Amino acid sequence: MSSNSNSSPAKYVLTQEDRSITFRPNGDWTLDQVAAIDPVLTAELQALDYDMVYYDFTDLGELDTAGAYMFARAVRIGPGQRHFWVVTEGTKGQQTLMQAAADAVKGKPPVVDRQWYDSLTRLGKATERFFTEVFETLAFIGKFFAVFFKLMLRPRQIRWNSVVSLIEEIGLNAAPIVVTLCFFIGAVIAYMGASLLASFGASVFMVDLVGVSVLRELAPIITAILIAGRSDSAFTAQIGAMKMRQEVDAMTVIGLDTFETLVVPRAIACLVSLPILTFLGMMSGVFAGMLIAWTGEIDISPVLFFQRLNEVVGVKAFWVGMVKTPFFAVIIAVIGCRQGLAVTGSVESLGSRTTQSVVQSIFAVIAVNAIFAILFYQMGI
Amino acid sequence: MSIEDKDTAPPMEAHGILTQFGTNVIHENLDFRVEKGEIVGLVGGSGTGKSVLLNTMLGLKEPEGGIIRYFGRDRTELTKEEREAINNEMGVLFQGGALFSSLSVRENIMVPLREHTDLPVPLMRELADMKIHMVGLPAQSATLYPSDLSGGMKKRAGLARSLSLDPKLLFLDEPTAGLDPVGANAFDELILGLREAMDLTILMITHDLDSLYTICDRVAVLVDKRIAIADTLPKVQEYDHPWVKEYFGGPRSRAALKAGKT
């Protein structure tokens, strides 16, 4: 695109003699001109029948690749029609450009064709992908446990340095947000319980409500979902970036096991962090409930609150909540690492894998929690 | 800017450039100019700031002092529109190709066209395919994504993208680095062919001695924080500076010279 203001418009003269045409362009044939001239020129050439094209560039101003491409519209080489072309007048540069343009017309560019069954194909592929994802995640979990127990027998081989720094990243750095969130959740449950139960004159039952819901369900699940969103994306992005820069390949060649160096430390860090975070979340949620009970309208003193908590909720709810956390921890770590290792070369796959990793782990956490709920119900716990 | 100016003025000219990071001076009093239609090779040891100089000349980085002129116009005095027009006259091939990995090769080449022209999309596609053909990529590569391409193909695709607006001035950052000798030769040939066809002025950073001997009209040497000499190869080889002597007197250089002469 050159000198927009000074360029003269592209024009041409076409003359036919027997089975040959002469093409005499004048003006500047540049990128900013071709859009206007293309439909006119194409239509006129379509109407003609000829075997030979003579190009006369005597009056031609500036020429660039787009202009040359327009000239080459006159050249058609294919089954049934065969056109020869010659540049009769023109500089060497113009000839070379014309040659390149004419060559380009010869090749059949590939097209992405969309068929009517395209959406069905995509549906089928998505279904297939769903099953392979499930299968590969299960296979990955299996392989993880095999490596994990092997390492448990030789704990010296575990990379404790990275475990500790990961615990700081996953556990310590997440503690404030977990505590704050669980505090809000506990407070909300307490308010809801207080106002609903007051209409039955049974306000004191809000202690049961806060205790059971926070200890058994809310603190473990909120913590797990938070870590799934926070650390899973980090795992996938870290490992995925390493995969893209061939760091993972380099590790394998050097003889480092990717499971030992990348997956197991993250799993151990999650296994340590998640129960502690859940415990903090529980304390914070119950504390919020106690504050609302004390300062709200129902006026239950902290002493009464904890007495009632001890009597009706007991330590059982606490253990029911805690026992789920190692399962969540393994799920989160394994899904995050698996998606990271599944990243291929492109930036797009890194993005889609990170999304999948968070979606899958949150889904898995909620599903496993539901399984636990059924299990505990059947066992009468 | 009138056409007459553009035909005579050097496409790129740097005068008295000063570049420094903190107290670390990279370039001082650096003068450099690229004349219309020539291929200039820029050489210099590692860490002498070749890539920094390239970024400065491209306008990705403002120098701490000195003037950059494009086609005779001071860069700082250009209006936004003029600057944009001049940017469209420049193409760059970055070292790794710098293709957008979420777009196919054809879409990559169409990006500048979409941004700066209002051509209908089918025509853009055809022009992109023509560029793909011109850089010697097979037609099938149009729908491939950068991650599916080999290193050499990525460079060619990157070159096709840099040519999509028909620039007058082309910057190449180590175009043949990482290519095998056959591929590197083919790339050199390609650049020569494109210069002829598209009337290009080319500045290339290169360490490939074969490229220097076969396609560069002039060689600029970046030593001691400035361009010490920018001249034809025989004159550069005679230049009295230890680094230059070592660079062109080494066994690799002699082999390349021999190959270039035969």
XYZ file of C-alpha atoms in Angstrom:
643
model
C 0.000 0.000 0.000
C 1.842 2.979 -1.146
C 1.140 6.660 -1.265
C -2.625 6.457 -1.064
C -3.195 10.065 -1.958
C -1.030 10.138 -5.077
C -1.909 6.872 -6.729
C -3.842 6.991 -9.956
C -6.760 4.594 -10.292
C -6.223 1.225 -11.916
C -7.686 0.979 -15.407
C -7.190 -1.389 -18.297
C -7.852 -1.905 -21.976
C -8.733 -5.359 -23.257
C -8.623 -6.128 -26.970
C -9.299 -9.434 -28.661
C -7.835 -10.688 -31.927
C -8.859 -14.162 -33.021
C -8.096 -16.379 -30.059
C -5.729 -14.077 -28.259
C -6.332 -11.074 -26.037
C -4.108 -8.148 -25.223
C -4.249 -6.723 -21.741
C -3.040 -3.124 -21.380
C -3.230 -1.911 -17.802
C -2.638 1.700 -16.861
C -2.540 3.549 -13.565
C -1.322 1.964 -10.323
C -2.258 -1.635 -9.685
C -1.741 -1.874 -5.960
C -3.394 -3.443 -2.935
C -5.715 -0.496 -2.280
C -6.993 -0.574 -5.880
C -7.712 -4.223 -6.479
C -10.942 -4.510 -4.474
C -12.697 -2.115 -6.843
C -11.386 -3.534 -10.093
C -11.625 -7.246 -9.263
C -15.366 -7.870 -9.918
C -15.369 -5.854 -13.170
C -12.266 -7.524 -14.527
C -13.331 -11.018 -13.518
C -16.747 -10.591 -15.138
C -15.267 -9.328 -18.382
C -12.705 -12.123 -18.571
C -15.377 -14.729 -17.848
C -17.274 -13.622 -20.937
C -14.295 -13.985 -23.284
C -13.037 -17.112 -24.972
C -9.355 -17.183 -25.842
C -6.133 -19.235 -25.711
C -3.419 -16.633 -25.402
C -2.835 -13.543 -23.291
C -0.448 -10.743 -24.215
C 0.453 -8.360 -21.426
C 1.541 -4.867 -22.380
C 2.799 -2.932 -19.353
C 3.823 0.241 -21.211
C 1.406 2.540 -19.390
C 1.526 0.715 -16.074
C 2.342 2.770 -12.983
C 3.108 0.992 -9.734
C 2.621 -2.743 -9.478
C 2.579 -4.964 -6.431
C 1.710 -8.594 -5.814
C -1.999 -7.905 -5.458
C -2.021 -6.125 -8.832
C -0.068 -8.908 -10.491
C -2.533 -11.355 -9.034
C -5.330 -9.460 -10.745
C -3.516 -9.693 -14.090
C -3.140 -13.405 -13.577
C -6.939 -13.678 -13.443
C -6.705 -13.769 -17.241
C -4.541 -16.882 -17.132
C -6.487 -20.065 -16.725
C -4.714 -23.352 -16.824
C -6.804 -26.388 -16.167
C -8.652 -29.233 -17.793
C -10.526 -28.067 -20.854
C -8.914 -24.662 -21.074
C -5.328 -23.852 -21.612
C -4.071 -20.270 -21.780
C -0.585 -19.190 -22.643
C 0.654 -15.817 -21.627
C 3.508 -13.489 -22.599
C 4.613 -10.132 -21.270
C 5.367 -8.117 -24.407
C 6.354 -4.839 -22.761
C 7.505 -4.572 -19.148
C 10.461 -4.348 -16.805
C 12.232 -7.386 -15.454
C 10.743 -6.885 -11.993
C 7.241 -6.741 -13.437
C 7.891 -9.925 -15.385
C 9.121 -11.769 -12.322
C 6.105 -10.621 -10.351
C 3.804 -11.697 -13.169
C 5.501 -15.090 -13.287
C 4.990 -15.560 -9.536
C 1.342 -14.548 -9.803
C 0.665 -16.835 -12.759
C 2.338 -19.741 -10.953
C 0.204 -19.114 -7.914
C -2.972 -19.385 -9.978
C -1.983 -22.858 -11.141
C -2.027 -24.455 -7.708
C -5.338 -25.526 -6.292
C -5.482 -24.062 -2.793
C -6.947 -26.363 -0.167
C -10.332 -25.424 1.180
C -11.908 -26.182 4.497
C -15.210 -27.600 3.370
C -18.096 -27.640 5.770
C -20.627 -30.355 5.084
C -24.188 -30.540 6.354
C -23.212 -33.382 8.683
C -20.409 -31.299 10.188
C -22.259 -30.695 13.443
C -23.070 -34.410 13.731
C -19.388 -35.208 13.276
C -18.527 -32.773 16.023
C -21.131 -34.331 18.318
C -19.674 -37.751 17.655
C -16.149 -36.538 18.250
C -17.193 -34.847 21.496
C -18.799 -38.071 22.727
C -15.725 -40.056 21.835
C -13.539 -37.464 23.534
C -15.663 -37.690 26.681
C -15.095 -41.430 26.973
C -11.386 -41.241 26.192
C -11.049 -38.451 28.785
C -12.719 -40.631 31.451
C -10.626 -43.623 30.479
C -7.371 -41.679 30.415
C -8.065 -39.966 33.733
C -8.732 -43.350 35.355
C -5.577 -44.796 33.785
C -3.618 -41.791 35.017
C -4.957 -42.242 38.567
C -3.922 -45.887 38.423
C -0.444 -45.058 37.254
C -0.205 -42.334 39.860
C -0.965 -44.772 42.693
C 1.529 -47.285 41.375
C 4.288 -44.651 41.397
C 3.060 -43.127 44.653
C 3.185 -46.383 46.651
C 6.517 -47.298 45.121
C 7.856 -43.956 46.319
C 6.278 -44.403 49.749
C 8.537 -47.432 50.211
C 11.567 -45.270 49.375
C 10.675 -41.865 50.814
C 14.206 -40.555 50.186
C 13.438 -40.396 46.493
C 10.579 -37.980 47.004
C 11.542 -34.440 46.086
C 10.878 -32.867 49.455
C 12.176 -29.446 48.430
C 9.539 -29.035 45.794
C 6.929 -30.582 48.101
C 7.595 -27.915 50.722
C 7.523 -25.029 48.283
C 4.319 -26.390 46.763
C 2.745 -26.643 50.223
C 3.494 -22.975 50.703
C 1.921 -22.175 47.348
C -1.129 -24.418 47.664
C -1.703 -24.357 51.422
C -0.280 -21.305 53.128
C -1.062 -18.821 50.377
C -4.633 -20.090 50.078
C -5.332 -19.990 53.831
C -6.615 -16.379 54.035
C -9.121 -16.798 51.234
C -10.367 -20.153 52.565
C -10.833 -18.725 56.081
C -12.648 -15.639 54.766
C -14.960 -17.596 52.476
C -15.897 -20.138 55.137
C -16.542 -17.316 57.578
C -19.068 -15.789 55.180
C -20.699 -19.139 54.479
C -20.996 -19.914 58.221
C -22.490 -16.489 58.850
C -25.038 -16.868 56.064
C -26.120 -20.310 57.287
C -26.464 -18.947 60.821
C -28.641 -16.032 59.717
C -30.852 -18.242 57.556
C -31.217 -20.795 60.339
C -31.945 -18.183 62.992
C -34.668 -16.439 61.024
C -36.322 -19.642 59.722
C -36.201 -21.577 62.996
C -37.395 -18.585 65.021
C -40.826 -18.956 63.421
C -41.076 -22.412 65.065
C -39.720 -21.037 68.315
C -36.757 -23.358 67.924
C -33.924 -20.860 67.402
C -31.509 -22.940 69.383
C -31.497 -25.543 66.605
C -29.474 -23.151 64.486
C -26.450 -24.449 66.362
C -27.159 -27.924 64.968
C -27.676 -26.470 61.536
C -24.405 -24.515 61.508
C -22.428 -27.341 63.093
C -23.630 -30.142 60.851
C -23.653 -28.217 57.578
C -20.301 -26.498 58.032
C -18.386 -29.442 59.484
C -19.855 -32.225 57.361
C -20.339 -30.594 54.004
C -19.629 -26.933 53.452
C -16.093 -26.467 54.747
C -14.659 -29.544 52.943
C -16.436 -28.845 49.682
C -15.811 -25.081 49.584
C -12.126 -25.616 50.335
C -11.823 -28.330 47.713
C -13.574 -26.249 45.049
C -11.440 -23.245 45.881
C -8.218 -25.233 45.615
C -9.486 -26.894 42.445
C -9.986 -23.478 40.868
C -6.873 -21.924 42.289
C -4.202 -24.615 42.169
C -5.488 -26.837 39.395
C -5.229 -24.072 36.850
C -1.712 -23.371 38.112
C -0.698 -27.041 37.821
C -2.026 -27.309 34.298
C -0.496 -24.043 33.168
C 2.918 -24.800 34.728
C 3.195 -28.325 33.411
C 1.615 -27.335 30.096
C 4.152 -24.559 29.566
C 6.940 -27.004 30.404
C 5.479 -29.399 27.883
C 5.340 -26.680 25.214
C 8.962 -25.728 25.743
C 10.008 -29.386 25.611
C 11.154 -29.297 29.245
C 9.122 -32.434 29.921
C 10.809 -34.183 26.971
C 14.198 -33.084 28.273
C 13.365 -34.561 31.697
C 12.394 -37.876 30.164
C 15.565 -38.046 28.097
C 17.742 -37.209 31.116
C 16.024 -40.035 32.913
C 13.774 -38.158 35.313
C 10.377 -39.716 35.724
C 7.705 -37.077 35.076
C 5.420 -38.728 37.620
C 8.089 -38.655 40.306
C 9.211 -35.107 39.627
C 5.973 -33.353 38.688
C 2.915 -35.300 39.758
C 3.806 -36.891 43.098
C 5.146 -33.716 44.791
C 1.973 -31.883 43.814
C -0.193 -34.714 45.108
C 1.679 -34.851 48.428
C 1.452 -31.088 48.769
C -2.299 -31.263 48.186
C -2.631 -34.189 50.594
C -0.945 -32.146 53.325
C -2.557 -28.804 52.551
C -6.163 -29.710 51.951
C -6.937 -31.238 55.395
C -5.273 -28.289 57.140
C -7.140 -25.769 55.000
C -10.403 -27.639 55.567
C -9.765 -27.591 59.318
C -9.186 -23.832 59.199
C -12.343 -23.432 57.129
C -14.360 -25.437 59.665
C -13.106 -23.373 62.571
C -13.828 -20.153 60.742
C -17.349 -21.244 59.729
C -18.284 -22.400 63.218
C -16.793 -19.229 64.702
C -18.943 -17.140 62.342
C -22.025 -19.105 63.423
C -21.150 -18.512 67.046
C -20.721 -14.775 66.485
C -24.103 -14.487 64.768
C -25.770 -16.563 67.486
C -24.275 -14.341 70.167
C -24.718 -10.892 68.648
C -27.899 -11.564 66.632
C -31.474 -11.376 67.897
C -31.588 -14.926 69.250
C -28.911 -14.229 71.864
C -27.212 -17.596 72.383
C -24.064 -17.178 74.479
C -20.793 -18.776 73.301
C -20.875 -21.123 76.279
C -24.346 -22.330 75.399
C -23.341 -22.528 71.696
C -20.400 -24.848 72.318
C -22.301 -26.890 74.895
C -25.063 -27.550 72.402
C -22.499 -28.171 69.630
C -20.833 -30.810 71.791
C -24.083 -32.503 72.717
C -25.828 -32.784 69.365
C -23.209 -32.468 66.655
C -20.258 -34.050 68.374
C -16.922 -34.926 66.908
C -18.454 -37.338 64.416
C -19.461 -34.580 61.966
C -15.916 -33.259 62.090
C -14.415 -36.609 61.136
C -17.010 -37.184 58.444
C -15.926 -33.901 56.904
C -12.207 -34.553 57.343
C -12.189 -38.065 55.923
C -13.212 -36.762 52.526
C -10.358 -34.316 52.133
C -7.547 -36.722 51.098
C -9.777 -38.001 48.296
C -10.409 -34.480 47.105
C -6.692 -33.734 47.319
C -5.707 -36.645 45.084
C -8.454 -35.854 42.580
C -7.385 -32.224 42.313
C -3.676 -32.965 41.938
C -4.112 -35.821 39.487
C -6.543 -33.996 37.203
C -4.445 -30.840 37.160
C -1.252 -32.727 36.314
C -2.903 -34.963 33.733
C -4.357 -32.026 31.836
C -0.995 -30.262 31.996
C 0.801 -33.258 30.506
C -1.854 -33.502 27.784
C -1.008 -30.028 26.447
C 0.341 -30.101 22.892
C 2.299 -27.448 21.015
C -0.267 -24.710 20.603
C -1.279 -21.897 22.909
C -4.882 -22.824 22.254
C -4.475 -26.295 23.693
C -2.922 -24.790 26.822
C -6.012 -22.633 27.271
C -8.512 -25.395 26.626
C -6.635 -27.849 28.850
C -6.574 -25.351 31.719
C -10.311 -24.817 31.385
C -10.939 -28.545 31.242
C -8.763 -29.153 34.237
C -10.737 -26.741 36.441
C -14.116 -27.929 35.159
C -13.238 -31.604 35.563
C -11.802 -31.274 39.033
C -14.743 -29.235 40.362
C -17.107 -31.742 38.780
C -15.173 -34.647 40.285
C -15.079 -33.048 43.745
C -18.855 -32.582 43.782
C -19.487 -36.061 42.376
C -17.219 -37.739 44.929
C -18.870 -35.732 47.691
C -22.264 -37.041 46.559
C -20.951 -40.598 46.601
C -19.736 -40.044 50.161
C -23.134 -38.663 51.168
C -24.893 -41.794 49.870
C -22.294 -44.025 51.493
C -22.578 -42.369 54.919
C -26.361 -42.416 54.692
C -26.397 -46.155 53.953
C -23.942 -46.772 56.784
C -26.114 -44.730 59.102
C -23.352 -42.291 59.989
C 5.049 12.187 1.460
C 5.429 12.445 -2.289
C 6.522 9.656 -4.559
C 9.678 11.526 -5.613
C 10.930 11.670 -2.029
C 10.396 8.019 -1.542
C 12.272 7.030 -4.639
C 15.454 8.819 -3.666
C 15.571 8.946 0.128
C 17.106 5.968 1.924
C 14.329 3.773 3.370
C 15.964 3.648 6.774
C 18.550 5.867 8.323
C 19.823 6.033 11.899
C 21.860 8.938 13.094
C 23.745 9.325 16.382
C 21.803 6.586 18.148
C 22.348 6.221 21.887
C 20.908 3.189 23.619
C 21.432 2.410 27.255
C 19.893 0.271 29.941
C 20.553 2.029 33.214
C 24.247 2.822 33.144
C 24.984 0.093 30.639
C 25.560 1.775 27.275
C 24.753 -0.505 24.340
C 25.061 1.848 21.380
C 26.753 5.197 21.315
C 26.888 7.588 18.400
C 25.732 4.895 16.026
C 25.230 5.910 12.386
C 23.695 3.567 9.894
C 21.779 3.796 6.665
C 20.177 1.369 4.271
C 19.977 2.471 0.632
C 17.067 1.651 -1.592
C 17.107 -1.779 -3.184
C 20.111 -3.223 -1.386
C 20.493 -6.174 0.919
C 22.501 -5.268 4.003
C 23.801 -7.877 6.379
C 24.294 -6.868 10.015
C 26.880 -8.824 11.963
C 28.263 -8.474 15.450
C 29.275 -10.627 18.397
C 26.773 -11.983 20.884
C 25.604 -9.299 23.287
C 26.614 -6.369 21.095
C 22.957 -5.400 20.773
C 22.001 -6.455 17.262
C 18.492 -7.357 18.289
C 18.192 -4.159 20.336
C 19.240 -2.189 17.256
C 16.634 -4.034 15.205
C 13.946 -3.200 17.760
C 15.056 0.426 17.756
C 14.891 0.596 13.974
C 11.471 -1.048 13.972
C 10.154 1.423 16.519
C 9.515 -1.208 19.191
C 11.977 0.710 21.322
C 12.760 4.421 21.443
C 16.485 5.193 21.580
C 17.783 7.356 24.423
C 19.257 9.697 21.855
C 19.618 10.165 18.117
C 17.296 10.206 15.138
C 15.705 7.472 13.066
C 14.525 8.461 9.596
C 12.239 6.422 7.372
C 12.276 7.425 3.696
C 13.865 10.695 4.712
C 11.322 11.541 7.422
C 12.221 11.891 11.106
C 10.289 9.273 13.040
C 9.413 11.568 15.913
C 7.876 14.145 13.604
C 5.437 11.799 11.921
C 1.738 12.034 12.664
C -0.080 8.915 13.794
C -1.496 8.305 10.304
C 1.859 8.808 8.599
C 3.462 6.494 11.092
C 0.888 3.843 10.363
C 1.387 4.222 6.612
C 5.139 3.846 7.061
C 4.688 0.832 9.318
C 2.796 -0.799 6.482
C 5.826 -0.222 4.283
C 7.917 -2.346 6.639
C 7.829 -6.068 7.136
C 9.616 -8.090 9.797
C 10.525 -11.740 10.038
C 11.251 -12.511 13.671
C 13.668 -15.238 14.606
C 11.163 -17.959 15.422
C 8.658 -16.782 12.833
C 6.388 -15.359 15.577
C 3.311 -16.805 13.920
C 0.054 -16.576 15.840
C -0.356 -20.125 17.029
C -4.145 -20.057 17.203
C -4.473 -19.169 13.522
C -3.756 -21.250 10.438
C -0.987 -20.177 8.069
C -3.478 -18.587 5.692
C -5.211 -16.714 8.519
C -1.835 -15.550 9.798
C -1.060 -13.973 6.437
C -4.539 -12.455 6.302
C -4.124 -10.656 9.651
C -2.357 -7.556 8.216
C -4.771 -7.503 5.265
C -7.800 -7.598 7.553
C -6.330 -4.902 9.722
C -5.239 -2.440 7.047
C -7.347 -3.012 3.946
C -11.027 -3.498 3.233
C -10.739 -6.218 0.648
C -13.469 -8.843 0.449
C -12.521 -11.956 2.428
C -12.366 -14.393 -0.544
C -9.894 -12.076 -2.291
C -7.819 -11.814 0.892
C -7.725 -15.591 0.990
C -6.538 -15.733 -2.629
C -3.832 -13.142 -2.006
C -2.703 -15.061 1.075
C -2.495 -18.233 -1.001
C -0.409 -16.371 -3.558
C 2.032 -15.319 -0.836
C 2.177 -18.901 0.388
C 3.099 -19.930 -3.125
C 5.655 -17.136 -3.490
C 7.613 -18.196 -0.408
C 7.718 -21.740 -1.706
C 5.377 -23.443 0.714
C 3.156 -26.219 -0.629
C -0.455 -25.124 -1.152
C -1.670 -27.637 1.417
C 0.126 -25.777 4.193
C -2.453 -22.962 4.019
C -4.796 -24.699 6.426
C -2.088 -26.030 8.749
C -1.397 -24.491 12.138
C 2.056 -23.261 13.189
C 2.513 -26.195 15.571
C 2.241 -28.548 12.584
C 5.066 -26.820 10.683
C 8.778 -27.568 10.705
C 11.254 -24.825 11.611
C 12.010 -23.979 7.993
C 8.342 -23.881 7.061
C 7.626 -21.591 10.002
C 10.230 -19.150 8.706
C 8.724 -19.238 5.251
C 5.248 -18.723 6.655
C 6.536 -15.839 8.786
C 8.142 -14.346 5.676
C 4.853 -14.686 3.795
C 3.080 -12.801 6.582
C 5.692 -10.052 6.595
C 5.188 -9.669 2.829
C 1.401 -9.570 2.935
C 1.148 -5.777 2.596
C 3.900 -5.592 -0.029
C 6.405 -3.737 2.145
C 9.248 -1.754 0.663
C 11.587 -2.423 3.566
C 12.064 -5.875 5.029
C 13.839 -6.742 8.287
C 15.013 -10.310 8.761
C 16.284 -11.521 12.137
C 18.587 -14.483 11.565
C 16.515 -15.881 8.703
C 18.680 -18.927 8.112
C 19.488 -19.790 11.737
C 18.362 -23.302 12.530
C 17.962 -24.342 8.917
C 19.980 -27.092 7.311
C 22.444 -25.944 4.592
C 20.122 -26.960 1.773
C 17.203 -25.146 3.368
C 19.378 -22.123 4.119
C 20.550 -21.919 0.503
C 17.003 -22.190 -0.730
C 15.978 -19.427 1.661
C 18.784 -17.192 0.381
C 17.633 -17.814 -3.187
C 14.095 -17.036 -2.161
C 15.119 -13.705 -0.666
C 17.027 -12.761 -3.808
C 14.040 -13.711 -5.954
C 11.631 -11.744 -3.816
C 13.833 -8.686 -3.866
C 13.770 -8.723 -7.620
C 10.047 -9.346 -7.876
C 8.884 -7.003 -5.149
C 11.529 -4.318 -5.332
C 12.521 -4.838 -1.716
C 15.144 -3.246 0.466
C 16.365 -5.778 2.990
C 18.242 -5.557 6.256
C 19.167 -8.900 7.725
C 20.829 -9.835 10.965
C 22.743 -12.979 10.232
C 25.524 -15.199 11.425
C 25.378 -17.314 8.346
C 28.600 -16.600 6.488
C 27.241 -18.227 3.347
C 24.375 -15.736 3.307
C 26.800 -12.858 3.752
C 28.912 -14.025 0.841
C 26.108 -14.927 -1.535
C 23.303 -12.423 -1.121
C 24.402 -9.351 0.829
C 25.401 -6.245 -1.124
C 26.888 -4.623 1.938
C 27.868 -5.848 5.372
C 27.566 -3.689 8.476
C 29.684 -4.603 11.464
C 28.482 -3.712 14.968
C 31.491 -3.485 17.276
C 32.498 -1.083 20.034
C 28.919 0.206 20.425
C 28.679 1.514 16.883
C 28.605 0.445 13.257
C 32.338 0.438 12.618
C 32.095 -0.198 8.917
C 29.305 -0.800 6.443
C 30.661 -1.635 3.042
C 31.094 -4.358 0.466
C 32.477 -7.580 1.802
C 36.052 -7.318 0.446
C 36.439 -3.903 2.084
C 34.966 -5.103 5.364
C 37.411 -8.006 5.394
C 40.315 -5.579 5.082
C 39.049 -3.463 7.955
C 41.546 -3.329 10.780
C 39.799 -4.439 13.931
C 40.619 -7.569 15.946
C 37.030 -8.841 16.059
C 36.488 -8.275 12.344
C 39.778 -9.995 11.535
C 38.821 -12.935 13.688
C 35.313 -13.105 12.277
C 36.320 -13.111 8.644
C 39.679 -14.781 9.084
C 38.373 -17.905 10.804
C 38.259 -21.315 9.136
C 34.492 -21.179 8.630
C 34.751 -17.861 6.874
C 37.492 -19.064 4.557
C 35.453 -22.121 3.638
C 32.407 -19.974 2.908
C 34.492 -17.580 0.843
C 35.858 -20.443 -1.201
C 32.393 -21.836 -1.757
C 31.081 -18.398 -2.660
C 33.749 -17.858 -5.285
C 33.324 -21.143 -7.091
